Amino acid sequence: MSDVVWRPEDDPKIRPPLQEGQVYRPDILDIIETTLDGLSSELRALSLDIHASRKHSKHRHRYAHDAYTAFMEKHGFTVTKNYLLETAWVATYTHGQGGRVLGVNSEMDALPGIGHACGHNLIGISGVAVALAAKAAMERLNIDGKVVLLGTPAEEGGFGKVMLCHPAPGPRHSISLSGCLAISRITVEYHGHTAHAGLSPWEGQNALDAAVLAYNNVSLLRQQIKPTHRVHGIFEGKDWAPNIIPDHAIMQWLVRAPTTSEMEETRKRVISCFEAAALASGCKVQVTVGSVGNEIRQNKALGDELADVVLKRYGTIDYEWGIKSASTDFVMMPGLHPGFSIPTIPDGGNHTTGFTEAARSQASHDACLVVSKALAAVGMRVLTDEAFFQKVKDTFEEDKKLRV
């Protein structure tokens, strides 16, 4: 695998051979490329500013909100701050009368302790780049329509999506059209009874024991679930001491599977593990099923168009890397959510400190602009090609029938 994955020491100037042929409306793509090349230094400064804001973790969503909205206002978008959520925002640009609407997403978040270890500084500026490129093409070529850029917070710990991209390890200069898993968040609380752990432990009901039992139950269950499913969780607690039988324990769990229905079936089995632990320990259990994110199913018409642009102008298309075994929140509507490779160290994939550093490199920034150019080209075809727009809608309706 080390021969496949893009590493920091690899020469980024070595690119795969491109396919021959013409892309749709090369005049539009030329404007997109010129615009984003000209804005590259500004976008990199914004990315590094957002990346550094991990140090202000308590206020990182507010910091990102203010930075992005100021940037979009500077570049001629109408901005609504605090849109429905305190740290969400929307930036719009309208040209002419009528036309279609292109929705783009700038996702904002960071991870506790390790900052931008999922590259949200890159995800955020990519949405900005797509919106700015579309605006430039609409202005220069007098294309009617509207661009709506949504700034959505808390992808990692909540649910805030249309068109965005996500960095990950992968082959050099590749853009991934893999999907990702459906996900359900579960909070489990065990309530017991305190007692002196030395003098009279028999008087207690140990909530921590219940949590440990639940954890072990799930560990045993994993042998009997499909290899494409994922179940993982952590312990939380307060006021614990070794000489006190804990009367309260909390667990946070995630259940993932390739489809929402598969995830729901596995979730039932996982909840049985929690209930069995309560029965065995004599504790009471409260299971709260939280937010659910559906699996990502790339719109084939949009994905095929992205692949055409990438293969003829930029690099390679991949269907195995990206965030295939992870999850994200994405609206169930005609949309596209590609991954893109950035250079990473061994064992330095998403949600590691190594990825935090990778997300601020120049090569990662350049890769982000490449996928942004390709996404902007796809978006502009949606705005300008009636037959293609109808194909996107038809593909979505056909795919809905296949969802199980």
Short mmCIF file of N, CA and C in Angstrom, two decimals, residues 11 14 28 42 46 51 90 93 125 143 181 188 249 266 277 300 314 329 360 373 389 403-404:
data_model
loop_
_atom_site.label_atom_id
_atom_site.label_comp_id
_atom_site.label_asym_id
_atom_site.label_seq_id
_atom_site.Cartn_x
_atom_site.Cartn_y
_atom_site.Cartn_z
N ASP A 11 7.07 13.65 -5.36
CA ASP A 11 7.10 14.88 -6.15
C ASP A 11 5.68 15.19 -6.66
N ILE A 14 4.77 15.27 -10.54
CA ILE A 14 4.55 14.07 -11.34
C ILE A 14 3.06 13.74 -11.31
N ILE A 28 -15.91 27.86 -20.14
CA ILE A 28 -16.29 27.99 -18.72
C ILE A 28 -15.16 27.50 -17.83
N GLU A 42 -5.11 34.01 -1.53
CA GLU A 42 -6.14 34.43 -0.58
C GLU A 42 -6.80 33.22 0.07
N LEU A 46 -6.80 32.02 4.05
CA LEU A 46 -8.03 31.70 4.79
C LEU A 46 -7.94 30.30 5.38
N HIS A 51 -7.23 26.77 10.03
CA HIS A 51 -6.45 25.67 10.61
C HIS A 51 -5.88 26.06 11.96
N VAL A 90 -25.15 31.59 5.36
CA VAL A 90 -25.43 31.33 3.96
C VAL A 90 -24.99 32.54 3.15
N TYR A 93 -25.33 34.47 -4.41
CA TYR A 93 -25.05 35.36 -5.54
C TYR A 93 -26.05 35.04 -6.63
N ILE A 125 -12.65 25.82 2.49
CA ILE A 125 -12.25 26.72 1.39
C ILE A 125 -12.63 26.14 0.03
N ILE A 143 -24.46 34.24 -17.57
CA ILE A 143 -25.25 33.04 -17.32
C ILE A 143 -26.21 33.31 -16.17
N LEU A 181 -20.70 5.41 4.72
CA LEU A 181 -21.66 4.61 5.46
C LEU A 181 -22.76 5.44 6.13
N VAL A 188 -25.82 6.07 25.88
CA VAL A 188 -26.25 5.06 26.85
C VAL A 188 -25.89 5.54 28.25
N ALA A 249 -22.70 6.07 34.79
CA ALA A 249 -21.74 5.96 33.69
C ALA A 249 -22.46 6.26 32.38
N THR A 266 -28.44 -3.64 12.62
CA THR A 266 -27.29 -3.81 13.51
C THR A 266 -27.48 -3.03 14.80
N ALA A 277 -26.34 -5.83 29.64
CA ALA A 277 -25.39 -5.38 30.65
C ALA A 277 -26.11 -4.81 31.86
N LYS A 300 -24.92 9.49 -10.05
CA LYS A 300 -24.08 8.95 -11.12
C LYS A 300 -23.86 9.96 -12.25
N TYR A 314 -6.97 16.81 -15.10
CA TYR A 314 -6.26 16.92 -13.83
C TYR A 314 -5.56 15.67 -13.32
N ASP A 329 -22.63 13.86 7.21
CA ASP A 329 -24.02 14.26 7.07
C ASP A 329 -24.19 14.94 5.72
N ARG A 360 -2.34 21.21 6.23
CA ARG A 360 -1.87 22.59 6.05
C ARG A 360 -0.73 22.69 5.04
N LYS A 373 -11.94 23.13 -8.80
CA LYS A 373 -12.12 23.49 -10.21
C LYS A 373 -13.05 22.48 -10.90
N PHE A 389 -29.12 18.57 -16.79
CA PHE A 389 -29.87 18.80 -15.56
C PHE A 389 -30.99 17.78 -15.40
N ARG A 403 -32.79 2.19 -3.19
CA ARG A 403 -32.39 2.27 -1.79
C ARG A 403 -33.15 1.26 -0.98
N VAL A 404 -32.44 0.56 -0.10
CA VAL A 404 -33.08 -0.44 0.76
C VAL A 404 -32.79 -0.13 2.21
#
